[in-house]
Amino acid sequence: MIVIEDVHKSYGNQHILRACSATVSLGEVVVVCGPSGSGKSTLIKCINGLVPFERGTITVDGVSVSSPKTDLPALRSRIGMVFQSFELYPHMTALQNVSLAQIHVLKRSRAEADARSEKILARVGLGDKRDSRPSQLSGGQQQRVSIARALAMDPQAMLFDEPTSALDPEMINEVLEVMQELALEGMTMMVVTHEMGFAQRVADRVLFMDRGQIVEDTPKAQFFTAPVSERARQFLTNVLTH
Amino acid sequence: MNYRWDWSILFKDTYMGWLWSGLLWTVIISLASWAVALTVGLLAGTARSAPSRSARLLAGIYIDVFRNVPPLVQLFLWYFVLPEVVPDSFGLWLKRDLPYPEIVTAVVAIGLFAGSRVAEQVRAGIEAVGAPLMPAALATGLRPAQAFRLIVLPLGLRAIVGPLTSEFLITVKLSSLSLTIGVLELTAQSRHVENYTFQGFEAFTFATIGYLVIGLCVTGLMRFIDIRIGGAALRKTPA
């Protein structure tokens, strides 16, 4: 589904990504973890072309992201993305947030889009919040609207960029539950997160990044019991013992 | 102070007629130059944040030139200099055939000056409030132009209703500059009345109240727009 091959990215002479290669197969849930500044967010934003990269290739469903011939908007419409800070449109209601791209990208009628949006908002537990603006919602609710906005496009895969990092501890679970449900339904997902509990419950594989490199790409069980790299072992000791 | 107040001159047909006609021209020039300012400002402010380098450069030159030359000088350049430096036939047309030449010139000059200021407000609104949501909008599959039109610009504009109110008010007050090229707007007509009656205080009291009322109407209108588009609600930080 997603194939990342030898991707390099630098800002000036600072290397953000170095020779990153990985694949995410259909229906797979891959968690990306690692210390801050290791390039996790940059990598996930390369996948839908929000961040350009210099070398290497990324293909999504057989379509190259960096090829100038690719219709990038069309490609993006098939990949949902959820951001750390929600990034909802503050001047629109929850329903309008979820309907907008359906109307303007998928060319659904407003009625059709709104009906779909209502269904999806109900699915993420926000059926009663359709007319609320983002500022009237809690962080957890906003992030669920943002997940709904991505799901409304019927994506083939979902990218999550630290979806719970900006949330109060109490609200993290309501978001993780929605994500877990998605995973169980077979959605292809790539999730950058520090939530190791989520990784343990849901992930098929774990990518561990450090200083721009993917230093570990192992099945979940192995990652948590016997990580290959010293750096991953150290990271796990630090995050799991507190 | 040895001044003999005589409010009755304000109610004499001739002088009342002059003052009201001045007020009317002030309103017309203000609204027309604001329309120019808003149109040009929106275009230049948008171009300033466009992906095209030449569009950004062009808008930048316009803003730098028009924002940094005194509006009075600009008015004189448009009125006295322009007709002499363009090809003869066009210069002649400007001087002889252009209907309401002073008023049209005032509207263009004030509008383009105010437009350069509006452009900077628009750019600031787009950069500070609208543009940060660009990646999220693109991620849903919107094309860059759609994302700009549907999200970035509407958000940017909602953020700057306050500063735009000030620009609108400045534009109203700048309309008084047009008396220098012979437009008989409110300030000019007040001086006119003073010259004929020596009752300048009364005439300028009328002008003061006139500007005040126009200003309050502008403030009220912009406040109404702000509430209608939800700008005020957006600026309230969530609890």
GROMACS .gro file of C-alpha atoms in nm:
model
  481
    1MET     CA    1   0.000   0.000   0.000
    2ILE     CA    2   0.268   0.247   0.106
    3VAL     CA    3   0.625   0.186  -0.005
    4ILE     CA    4   0.902   0.416   0.114
    5GLU     CA    5   1.237   0.366  -0.055
    6ASP     CA    6   1.564   0.531   0.039
    7VAL     CA    7   1.409   0.869   0.122
    8HIS     CA    8   1.643   1.156   0.208
    9LYS     CA    9   1.538   1.497   0.332
   10SER     CA   10   1.738   1.789   0.462
   11TYR     CA   11   1.682   2.149   0.559
   12GLY     CA   12   2.001   2.334   0.467
   13ASN     CA   13   2.282   2.110   0.580
   14GLN     CA   14   2.072   1.950   0.852
   15HIS     CA   15   1.967   1.599   0.761
   16ILE     CA   16   1.614   1.524   0.874
   17LEU     CA   17   1.571   1.191   0.699
   18ARG     CA   18   1.847   0.956   0.594
   19ALA     CA   19   1.792   0.653   0.373
   20CYS     CA   20   1.450   0.574   0.512
   21SER     CA   21   1.285   0.265   0.369
   22ALA     CA   22   0.971   0.093   0.489
   23THR     CA   23   0.649  -0.058   0.365
   24VAL     CA   24   0.298  -0.061   0.499
   25SER     CA   25   0.079  -0.335   0.354
   26LEU     CA   26  -0.294  -0.327   0.309
   27GLY     CA   27  -0.472  -0.354   0.643
   28GLU     CA   28  -0.155  -0.316   0.842
   29VAL     CA   29  -0.116  -0.087   1.142
   30VAL     CA   30   0.237   0.049   1.172
   31VAL     CA   31   0.338   0.259   1.469
   32VAL     CA   32   0.631   0.497   1.429
   33CYS     CA   33   0.804   0.596   1.749
   34GLY     CA   34   1.131   0.746   1.857
   35PRO     CA   35   1.271   1.047   2.039
   36SER     CA   36   1.170   1.404   1.951
   37GLY     CA   37   1.345   1.538   1.645
   38SER     CA   38   1.408   1.195   1.501
   39GLY     CA   39   1.214   1.274   1.184
   40LYS     CA   40   0.891   1.083   1.252
   41SER     CA   41   0.656   1.368   1.163
   42THR     CA   42   0.859   1.466   0.859
   43LEU     CA   43   0.851   1.109   0.731
   44ILE     CA   44   0.475   1.078   0.764
   45LYS     CA   45   0.422   1.415   0.595
   46CYS     CA   46   0.637   1.302   0.303
   47ILE     CA   47   0.389   1.023   0.237
   48ASN     CA   48   0.112   1.256   0.120
   49GLY     CA   49   0.349   1.510  -0.027
   50LEU     CA   50   0.299   1.782   0.233
   51VAL     CA   51   0.676   1.783   0.278
   52PRO     CA   52   0.891   1.745  -0.033
   53PHE     CA   53   1.198   1.524  -0.018
   54GLU     CA   54   1.516   1.525  -0.223
   55ARG     CA   55   1.599   1.164  -0.289
   56GLY     CA   56   1.423   0.833  -0.296
   57THR     CA   57   1.069   0.740  -0.382
   58ILE     CA   58   0.743   0.694  -0.201
   59THR     CA   59   0.457   0.519  -0.374
   60VAL     CA   60   0.105   0.496  -0.241
   61ASP     CA   61  -0.112   0.233  -0.403
   62GLY     CA   62   0.136   0.223  -0.690
   63VAL     CA   63   0.136   0.602  -0.746
   64SER     CA   64   0.461   0.791  -0.693
   65VAL     CA   65   0.423   1.087  -0.457
   66SER     CA   66   0.719   1.286  -0.587
   67SER     CA   67   0.661   1.239  -0.960
   68PRO     CA   68   0.564   1.569  -1.121
   69LYS     CA   69   0.306   1.382  -1.328
   70THR     CA   70   0.115   1.270  -1.019
   71ASP     CA   71  -0.212   1.444  -0.940
   72LEU     CA   72  -0.116   1.513  -0.582
   73PRO     CA   73  -0.457   1.644  -0.465
   74ALA     CA   74  -0.625   1.330  -0.600
   75LEU     CA   75  -0.368   1.115  -0.423
   76ARG     CA   76  -0.413   1.305  -0.097
   77SER     CA   77  -0.789   1.266  -0.113
   78ARG     CA   78  -0.735   0.891  -0.082
   79ILE     CA   79  -0.512   0.920   0.225
   80GLY     CA   80  -0.661   1.061   0.542
   81MET     CA   81  -0.438   1.262   0.771
   82VAL     CA   82  -0.480   1.361   1.134
   83PHE     CA   83  -0.255   1.627   1.283
   84GLN     CA   84  -0.115   1.680   1.629
   85SER     CA   85  -0.296   2.011   1.678
   86PHE     CA   86  -0.627   1.903   1.513
   87GLU     CA   87  -0.612   2.178   1.247
   88LEU     CA   88  -0.989   2.210   1.221
   89TYR     CA   89  -1.136   2.506   1.034
   90PRO     CA   90  -1.232   2.734   1.326
   91HIS     CA   91  -1.495   2.932   1.135
   92MET     CA   92  -1.699   2.626   1.050
   93THR     CA   93  -1.915   2.387   1.248
   94ALA     CA   94  -1.808   2.028   1.304
   95LEU     CA   95  -2.044   1.920   1.028
   96GLN     CA   96  -1.908   2.176   0.780
   97ASN     CA   97  -1.553   2.072   0.866
   98VAL     CA   98  -1.636   1.713   0.776
   99SER     CA   99  -1.841   1.799   0.467
  100LEU     CA  100  -1.613   2.054   0.299
  101ALA     CA  101  -1.374   1.826   0.111
  102GLN     CA  102  -1.653   1.581   0.026
  103ILE     CA  103  -1.831   1.862  -0.156
  104HIS     CA  104  -1.531   2.023  -0.323
  105VAL     CA  105  -1.310   1.721  -0.390
  106LEU     CA  106  -1.546   1.424  -0.421
  107LYS     CA  107  -1.817   1.647  -0.575
  108ARG     CA  108  -2.086   1.507  -0.351
  109SER     CA  109  -2.396   1.722  -0.316
  110ARG     CA  110  -2.424   1.913   0.009
  111ALA     CA  111  -2.713   1.696   0.128
  112GLU     CA  112  -2.525   1.379   0.044
  113ALA     CA  113  -2.208   1.504   0.213
  114ASP     CA  114  -2.391   1.621   0.525
  115ALA     CA  115  -2.570   1.288   0.557
  116ARG     CA  116  -2.237   1.108   0.536
  117SER     CA  117  -2.079   1.352   0.782
  118GLU     CA  118  -2.354   1.297   1.035
  119LYS     CA  119  -2.307   0.923   1.013
  120ILE     CA  120  -1.933   0.953   1.067
  121LEU     CA  121  -1.965   1.207   1.348
  122ALA     CA  122  -2.202   0.964   1.520
  123ARG     CA  123  -1.949   0.688   1.468
  124VAL     CA  124  -1.677   0.884   1.650
  125GLY     CA  125  -1.927   0.957   1.927
  126LEU     CA  126  -2.007   1.316   1.833
  127GLY     CA  127  -2.353   1.283   1.681
  128ASP     CA  128  -2.479   1.563   1.905
  129LYS     CA  129  -2.197   1.805   1.820
  130ARG     CA  130  -2.264   1.861   1.451
  131ASP     CA  131  -2.339   2.231   1.495
  132SER     CA  132  -2.062   2.308   1.744
  133ARG     CA  133  -1.762   2.508   1.639
  134PRO     CA  134  -1.414   2.377   1.720
  135SER     CA  135  -1.372   2.638   1.995
  136GLN     CA  136  -1.677   2.493   2.172
  137LEU     CA  137  -1.531   2.142   2.175
  138SER     CA  138  -1.274   1.983   2.403
  139GLY     CA  139  -0.939   1.877   2.261
  140GLY     CA  140  -1.044   1.514   2.245
  141GLN     CA  141  -1.366   1.603   2.068
  142GLN     CA  142  -1.180   1.825   1.821
  143GLN     CA  143  -0.941   1.545   1.738
  144ARG     CA  144  -1.233   1.309   1.681
  145VAL     CA  145  -1.392   1.562   1.443
  146SER     CA  146  -1.058   1.575   1.266
  147ILE     CA  147  -1.057   1.195   1.235
  148ALA     CA  148  -1.413   1.214   1.103
  149ARG     CA  149  -1.305   1.475   0.847
  150ALA     CA  150  -1.043   1.232   0.717
  151LEU     CA  151  -1.273   0.929   0.723
  152ALA     CA  152  -1.546   1.111   0.532
  153MET     CA  153  -1.328   1.089   0.223
  154ASP     CA  154  -1.341   0.708   0.238
  155PRO     CA  155  -0.962   0.689   0.249
  156GLN     CA  156  -0.760   0.382   0.160
  157ALA     CA  157  -0.513   0.459   0.437
  158MET     CA  158  -0.487   0.689   0.736
  159LEU     CA  159  -0.184   0.879   0.860
  160PHE     CA  160  -0.174   0.998   1.219
  161ASP     CA  161   0.087   1.251   1.329
  162GLU     CA  162   0.105   1.239   1.708
  163PRO     CA  163  -0.274   1.255   1.738
  164THR     CA  164  -0.277   1.256   2.117
  165SER     CA  165   0.029   1.466   2.199
  166ALA     CA  166  -0.168   1.788   2.242
  167LEU     CA  167  -0.436   1.632   2.460
  168ASP     CA  168  -0.501   1.623   2.832
  169PRO     CA  169  -0.437   1.275   2.972
  170GLU     CA  170  -0.809   1.225   3.031
  171MET     CA  171  -0.893   1.282   2.666
  172ILE     CA  172  -0.626   1.062   2.517
  173ASN     CA  173  -0.829   0.747   2.558
  174GLU     CA  174  -1.138   0.867   2.374
  175VAL     CA  175  -0.919   0.935   2.070
  176LEU     CA  176  -0.722   0.612   2.100
  177GLU     CA  177  -1.046   0.414   2.122
  178VAL     CA  178  -1.166   0.556   1.792
  179MET     CA  179  -0.831   0.474   1.635
  180GLN     CA  180  -0.835   0.125   1.779
  181GLU     CA  181  -1.179   0.061   1.631
  182LEU     CA  182  -1.054   0.175   1.294
  183ALA     CA  183  -0.760  -0.061   1.318
  184LEU     CA  184  -0.987  -0.350   1.407
  185GLU     CA  185  -1.203  -0.275   1.104
  186GLY     CA  186  -0.895  -0.332   0.890
  187MET     CA  187  -0.796   0.026   0.805
  188THR     CA  188  -0.439   0.064   0.683
  189MET     CA  189  -0.276   0.298   0.932
  190MET     CA  190   0.055   0.463   0.996
  191VAL     CA  191   0.066   0.622   1.338
  192VAL     CA  192   0.336   0.845   1.482
  193THR     CA  193   0.284   0.830   1.857
  194HIS     CA  194   0.443   0.807   2.196
  195GLU     CA  195   0.153   0.596   2.325
  196MET     CA  196   0.331   0.267   2.374
  197GLY     CA  197   0.015   0.114   2.521
  198PHE     CA  198  -0.163   0.179   2.192
  199ALA     CA  199   0.127   0.029   2.002
  200GLN     CA  200   0.118  -0.281   2.220
  201ARG     CA  201  -0.256  -0.329   2.173
  202VAL     CA  202  -0.301  -0.238   1.807
  203ALA     CA  203   0.020  -0.229   1.605
  204ASP     CA  204   0.129  -0.501   1.370
  205ARG     CA  205   0.475  -0.357   1.336
  206VAL     CA  206   0.679  -0.085   1.501
  207LEU     CA  207   0.923   0.147   1.326
  208PHE     CA  208   1.173   0.305   1.559
  209MET     CA  209   1.345   0.620   1.435
  210ASP     CA  210   1.649   0.798   1.564
  211ARG     CA  211   1.830   1.096   1.409
  212GLY     CA  212   1.655   1.065   1.076
  213GLN     CA  213   1.703   0.694   1.032
  214ILE     CA  214   1.472   0.401   1.074
  215VAL     CA  215   1.687   0.198   1.307
  216GLU     CA  216   1.432  -0.070   1.379
  217ASP     CA  217   1.148  -0.221   1.177
  218THR     CA  218   1.018  -0.519   1.365
  219PRO     CA  219   0.692  -0.698   1.448
  220LYS     CA  220   0.533  -0.559   1.761
  221ALA     CA  221   0.601  -0.859   1.983
  222GLN     CA  222   0.967  -0.853   1.908
  223PHE     CA  223   0.995  -0.477   1.950
  224PHE     CA  224   0.866  -0.481   2.303
  225THR     CA  225   1.047  -0.794   2.417
  226ALA     CA  226   1.370  -0.803   2.225
  227PRO     CA  227   1.448  -0.488   2.025
  228VAL     CA  228   1.745  -0.522   1.798
  229SER     CA  229   1.909  -0.183   1.849
  230GLU     CA  230   2.063  -0.051   2.164
  231ARG     CA  231   1.896   0.288   2.105
  232ALA     CA  232   1.548   0.131   2.096
  233ARG     CA  233   1.620  -0.066   2.412
  234GLN     CA  234   1.722   0.253   2.588
  235PHE     CA  235   1.409   0.434   2.458
  236LEU     CA  236   1.181   0.156   2.579
  237THR     CA  237   1.340   0.154   2.922
  238ASN     CA  238   1.279   0.527   2.945
  239VAL     CA  239   0.918   0.531   2.831
  240LEU     CA  240   0.797   0.207   2.986
  241THR     CA  241   0.939   0.240   3.335
  242HIS     CA  242   0.767   0.561   3.437
  243MET     CA  243  -1.285   8.548   2.326
  244ASN     CA  244  -1.464   8.799   2.118
  245TYR     CA  245  -1.663   8.578   1.885
  246ARG     CA  246  -2.023   8.637   1.798
  247TRP     CA  247  -2.186   8.295   1.763
  248ASP     CA  248  -2.463   8.275   1.508
  249TRP     CA  249  -2.596   7.925   1.453
  250SER     CA  250  -2.867   8.055   1.224
  251ILE     CA  251  -2.627   8.065   0.928
  252LEU     CA  252  -2.636   7.685   0.927
  253PHE     CA  253  -3.005   7.702   0.846
  254LYS     CA  254  -2.984   7.961   0.571
  255ASP     CA  255  -3.070   7.800   0.239
  256THR     CA  256  -2.749   7.887   0.056
  257TYR     CA  257  -2.505   7.780   0.328
  258MET     CA  258  -2.706   7.478   0.434
  259GLY     CA  259  -2.709   7.372   0.069
  260TRP     CA  260  -2.331   7.405   0.043
  261LEU     CA  261  -2.268   7.210   0.363
  262TRP     CA  262  -2.504   6.927   0.276
  263SER     CA  263  -2.363   6.903  -0.073
  264GLY     CA  264  -2.013   6.890   0.082
  265LEU     CA  265  -2.125   6.613   0.315
  266LEU     CA  266  -2.271   6.420   0.024
  267TRP     CA  267  -1.948   6.443  -0.177
  268THR     CA  268  -1.746   6.336   0.125
  269VAL     CA  269  -1.965   6.028   0.159
  270ILE     CA  270  -1.943   5.951  -0.213
  271ILE     CA  271  -1.564   5.994  -0.229
  272SER     CA  272  -1.516   5.792   0.089
  273LEU     CA  273  -1.728   5.500  -0.028
  274ALA     CA  274  -1.585   5.500  -0.379
  275SER     CA  275  -1.223   5.519  -0.265
  276TRP     CA  276  -1.289   5.249  -0.005
  277ALA     CA  277  -1.429   5.027  -0.279
  278VAL     CA  278  -1.109   5.085  -0.478
  279ALA     CA  279  -0.894   5.028  -0.169
  280LEU     CA  280  -1.070   4.705  -0.078
  281THR     CA  281  -1.055   4.563  -0.429
  282VAL     CA  282  -0.693   4.656  -0.492
  283GLY     CA  283  -0.592   4.564  -0.136
  284LEU     CA  284  -0.750   4.218  -0.163
  285LEU     CA  285  -0.582   4.152  -0.495
  286ALA     CA  286  -0.240   4.282  -0.388
  287GLY     CA  287  -0.259   4.117  -0.045
  288THR     CA  288  -0.347   3.786  -0.208
  289ALA     CA  289  -0.077   3.826  -0.470
  290ARG     CA  290   0.169   3.897  -0.189
  291SER     CA  291   0.117   3.545  -0.058
  292ALA     CA  292   0.085   3.378  -0.399
  293PRO     CA  293   0.314   3.095  -0.510
  294SER     CA  294   0.415   3.294  -0.820
  295ARG     CA  295   0.730   3.491  -0.761
  296SER     CA  296   0.650   3.762  -1.014
  297ALA     CA  297   0.304   3.816  -0.860
  298ARG     CA  298   0.465   3.858  -0.517
  299LEU     CA  299   0.724   4.098  -0.658
  300LEU     CA  300   0.469   4.308  -0.846
  301ALA     CA  301   0.240   4.339  -0.543
  302GLY     CA  302   0.543   4.420  -0.329
  303ILE     CA  303   0.646   4.706  -0.555
  304TYR     CA  304   0.294   4.848  -0.554
  305ILE     CA  305   0.271   4.831  -0.176
  306ASP     CA  306   0.616   4.983  -0.119
  307VAL     CA  307   0.559   5.273  -0.355
  308PHE     CA  308   0.204   5.366  -0.261
  309ARG     CA  309   0.245   5.317   0.113
  310ASN     CA  310   0.557   5.527   0.140
  311VAL     CA  311   0.470   5.837  -0.064
  312PRO     CA  312   0.250   6.092   0.119
  313PRO     CA  313  -0.109   6.071  -0.002
  314LEU     CA  314  -0.115   6.445  -0.071
  315VAL     CA  315   0.186   6.414  -0.302
  316GLN     CA  316   0.020   6.119  -0.475
  317LEU     CA  317  -0.293   6.326  -0.527
  318PHE     CA  318  -0.093   6.605  -0.691
  319LEU     CA  319   0.097   6.355  -0.906
  320TRP     CA  320  -0.226   6.202  -1.034
  321TYR     CA  321  -0.393   6.537  -1.093
  322PHE     CA  322  -0.121   6.770  -1.214
  323VAL     CA  323   0.163   6.550  -1.336
  324LEU     CA  324  -0.002   6.247  -1.493
  325PRO     CA  325  -0.186   6.435  -1.774
  326GLU     CA  326   0.143   6.596  -1.879
  327VAL     CA  327   0.355   6.282  -1.896
  328VAL     CA  328   0.114   6.049  -2.077
  329PRO     CA  329   0.074   6.064  -2.456
  330ASP     CA  330  -0.083   6.394  -2.560
  331SER     CA  331  -0.421   6.261  -2.668
  332PHE     CA  332  -0.472   6.074  -2.341
  333GLY     CA  333  -0.352   6.374  -2.141
  334LEU     CA  334  -0.598   6.592  -2.325
  335TRP     CA  335  -0.877   6.345  -2.257
  336LEU     CA  336  -0.787   6.345  -1.886
  337LYS     CA  337  -0.794   6.724  -1.872
  338ARG     CA  338  -1.090   6.791  -2.099
  339ASP     CA  339  -1.323   6.491  -2.136
  340LEU     CA  340  -1.296   6.292  -1.817
  341PRO     CA  341  -1.625   6.348  -1.632
  342TYR     CA  342  -1.586   6.489  -1.278
  343PRO     CA  343  -1.204   6.493  -1.316
  344GLU     CA  344  -1.125   6.614  -0.961
  345ILE     CA  345  -1.353   6.359  -0.802
  346VAL     CA  346  -1.238   6.067  -1.014
  347THR     CA  347  -0.875   6.162  -0.949
  348ALA     CA  348  -0.937   6.190  -0.575
  349VAL     CA  349  -1.107   5.850  -0.565
  350VAL     CA  350  -0.825   5.684  -0.759
  351ALA     CA  351  -0.546   5.852  -0.558
  352ILE     CA  352  -0.697   5.795  -0.214
  353GLY     CA  353  -0.816   5.447  -0.311
  354LEU     CA  354  -0.473   5.335  -0.429
  355PHE     CA  355  -0.300   5.477  -0.122
  356ALA     CA  356  -0.546   5.311   0.116
  357GLY     CA  357  -0.531   4.996  -0.098
  358SER     CA  358  -0.161   4.955  -0.028
  359ARG     CA  359  -0.235   4.964   0.344
  360VAL     CA  360  -0.526   4.723   0.311
  361ALA     CA  361  -0.300   4.488   0.113
  362GLU     CA  362  -0.060   4.464   0.404
  363GLN     CA  363  -0.345   4.389   0.646
  364VAL     CA  364  -0.475   4.120   0.414
  365ARG     CA  365  -0.129   3.967   0.383
  366ALA     CA  366  -0.085   3.971   0.761
  367GLY     CA  367  -0.424   3.804   0.815
  368ILE     CA  368  -0.348   3.536   0.559
  369GLU     CA  369  -0.002   3.466   0.697
  370ALA     CA  370  -0.091   3.467   1.064
  371VAL     CA  371  -0.433   3.303   1.066
  372GLY     CA  372  -0.515   3.146   0.732
  373ALA     CA  373  -0.193   2.995   0.604
  374PRO     CA  374  -0.126   2.768   0.904
  375LEU     CA  375  -0.432   2.565   0.801
  376MET     CA  376  -0.308   2.519   0.444
  377PRO     CA  377  -0.145   2.178   0.505
  378ALA     CA  378  -0.460   2.043   0.672
  379ALA     CA  379  -0.675   2.165   0.383
  380LEU     CA  380  -0.435   2.020   0.125
  381ALA     CA  381  -0.427   1.690   0.312
  382THR     CA  382  -0.799   1.644   0.249
  383GLY     CA  383  -0.733   1.660  -0.125
  384LEU     CA  384  -0.830   2.022  -0.190
  385ARG     CA  385  -0.629   2.187  -0.466
  386PRO     CA  386  -0.410   2.478  -0.349
  387ALA     CA  387  -0.640   2.736  -0.510
  388GLN     CA  388  -0.946   2.574  -0.348
  389ALA     CA  389  -0.778   2.560  -0.009
  390PHE     CA  390  -0.691   2.927  -0.044
  391ARG     CA  391  -1.039   3.032  -0.150
  392LEU     CA  392  -1.233   2.814   0.094
  393ILE     CA  393  -1.015   2.826   0.405
  394VAL     CA  394  -0.709   3.050   0.402
  395LEU     CA  395  -0.863   3.372   0.266
  396PRO     CA  396  -1.194   3.360   0.458
  397LEU     CA  397  -1.005   3.297   0.782
  398GLY     CA  398  -0.749   3.566   0.710
  399LEU     CA  399  -1.021   3.821   0.636
  400ARG     CA  400  -1.218   3.737   0.949
  401ALA     CA  401  -0.907   3.806   1.151
  402ILE     CA  402  -0.856   4.159   1.018
  403VAL     CA  403  -1.201   4.317   1.043
  404GLY     CA  404  -1.068   4.532   1.329
  405PRO     CA  405  -0.770   4.679   1.142
  406LEU     CA  406  -0.986   4.715   0.829
  407THR     CA  407  -1.229   4.931   1.028
  408SER     CA  408  -0.941   5.168   1.102
  409GLU     CA  409  -0.838   5.171   0.736
  410PHE     CA  410  -1.196   5.253   0.634
  411LEU     CA  411  -1.202   5.541   0.884
  412ILE     CA  412  -0.868   5.671   0.759
  413THR     CA  413  -1.002   5.660   0.405
  414VAL     CA  414  -1.301   5.874   0.508
  415LYS     CA  415  -1.073   6.132   0.662
  416LEU     CA  416  -0.836   6.126   0.365
  417SER     CA  417  -1.126   6.238   0.146
  418SER     CA  418  -1.069   6.588   0.286
  419LEU     CA  419  -0.739   6.600   0.095
  420SER     CA  420  -0.936   6.623  -0.225
  421LEU     CA  421  -1.014   6.989  -0.148
  422THR     CA  422  -0.658   7.063  -0.260
  423ILE     CA  423  -0.749   6.978  -0.618
  424GLY     CA  424  -1.077   7.163  -0.603
  425VAL     CA  425  -1.332   6.911  -0.485
  426LEU     CA  426  -1.600   7.087  -0.281
  427GLU     CA  427  -1.637   6.822  -0.017
  428LEU     CA  428  -1.729   6.879   0.348
  429THR     CA  429  -1.413   7.054   0.466
  430ALA     CA  430  -1.394   7.271   0.153
  431GLN     CA  431  -1.758   7.375   0.184
  432SER     CA  432  -1.706   7.462   0.552
  433ARG     CA  433  -1.423   7.695   0.454
  434HIS     CA  434  -1.644   7.828   0.178
  435VAL     CA  435  -1.914   7.915   0.431
  436GLU     CA  436  -1.655   8.072   0.661
  437ASN     CA  437  -1.529   8.293   0.380
  438TYR     CA  438  -1.876   8.420   0.306
  439THR     CA  439  -2.010   8.461   0.661
  440PHE     CA  440  -1.706   8.483   0.892
  441GLN     CA  441  -1.893   8.222   1.099
  442GLY     CA  442  -1.623   7.957   1.066
  443PHE     CA  443  -1.679   7.798   1.407
  444GLU     CA  444  -2.037   7.708   1.324
  445ALA     CA  445  -1.946   7.575   0.982
  446PHE     CA  446  -1.664   7.361   1.116
  447THR     CA  447  -1.885   7.238   1.398
  448PHE     CA  448  -2.117   7.108   1.128
  449ALA     CA  449  -1.820   6.945   0.954
  450THR     CA  450  -1.695   6.790   1.277
  451ILE     CA  451  -2.031   6.639   1.355
  452GLY     CA  452  -2.061   6.526   0.994
  453TYR     CA  453  -1.728   6.336   1.004
  454LEU     CA  454  -1.814   6.198   1.346
  455VAL     CA  455  -2.146   6.060   1.227
  456ILE     CA  456  -1.991   5.907   0.914
  457GLY     CA  457  -1.719   5.753   1.130
  458LEU     CA  458  -1.966   5.608   1.376
  459CYS     CA  459  -2.171   5.464   1.090
  460VAL     CA  460  -1.857   5.300   0.948
  461THR     CA  461  -1.765   5.158   1.289
  462GLY     CA  462  -2.118   5.028   1.336
  463LEU     CA  463  -2.129   4.873   0.991
  464MET     CA  464  -1.797   4.696   1.036
  465ARG     CA  465  -1.900   4.574   1.378
  466PHE     CA  466  -2.219   4.434   1.226
  467ILE     CA  467  -2.022   4.257   0.954
  468ASP     CA  468  -1.781   4.121   1.213
  469ILE     CA  469  -2.063   3.968   1.413
  470ARG     CA  470  -2.236   3.832   1.102
  471ILE     CA  471  -1.927   3.647   0.978
  472GLY     CA  472  -1.835   3.529   1.325
  473GLY     CA  473  -1.504   3.714   1.346
  474ALA     CA  474  -1.558   3.820   1.705
  475ALA     CA  475  -1.640   3.464   1.810
  476LEU     CA  476  -1.321   3.339   1.641
  477ARG     CA  477  -1.100   3.576   1.837
  478LYS     CA  478  -1.245   3.468   2.167
  479THR     CA  479  -1.005   3.214   2.311
  480PRO     CA  480  -1.178   2.890   2.400
  481ALA     CA  481  -1.224   2.824   2.769
   0.00000   0.00000   0.00000
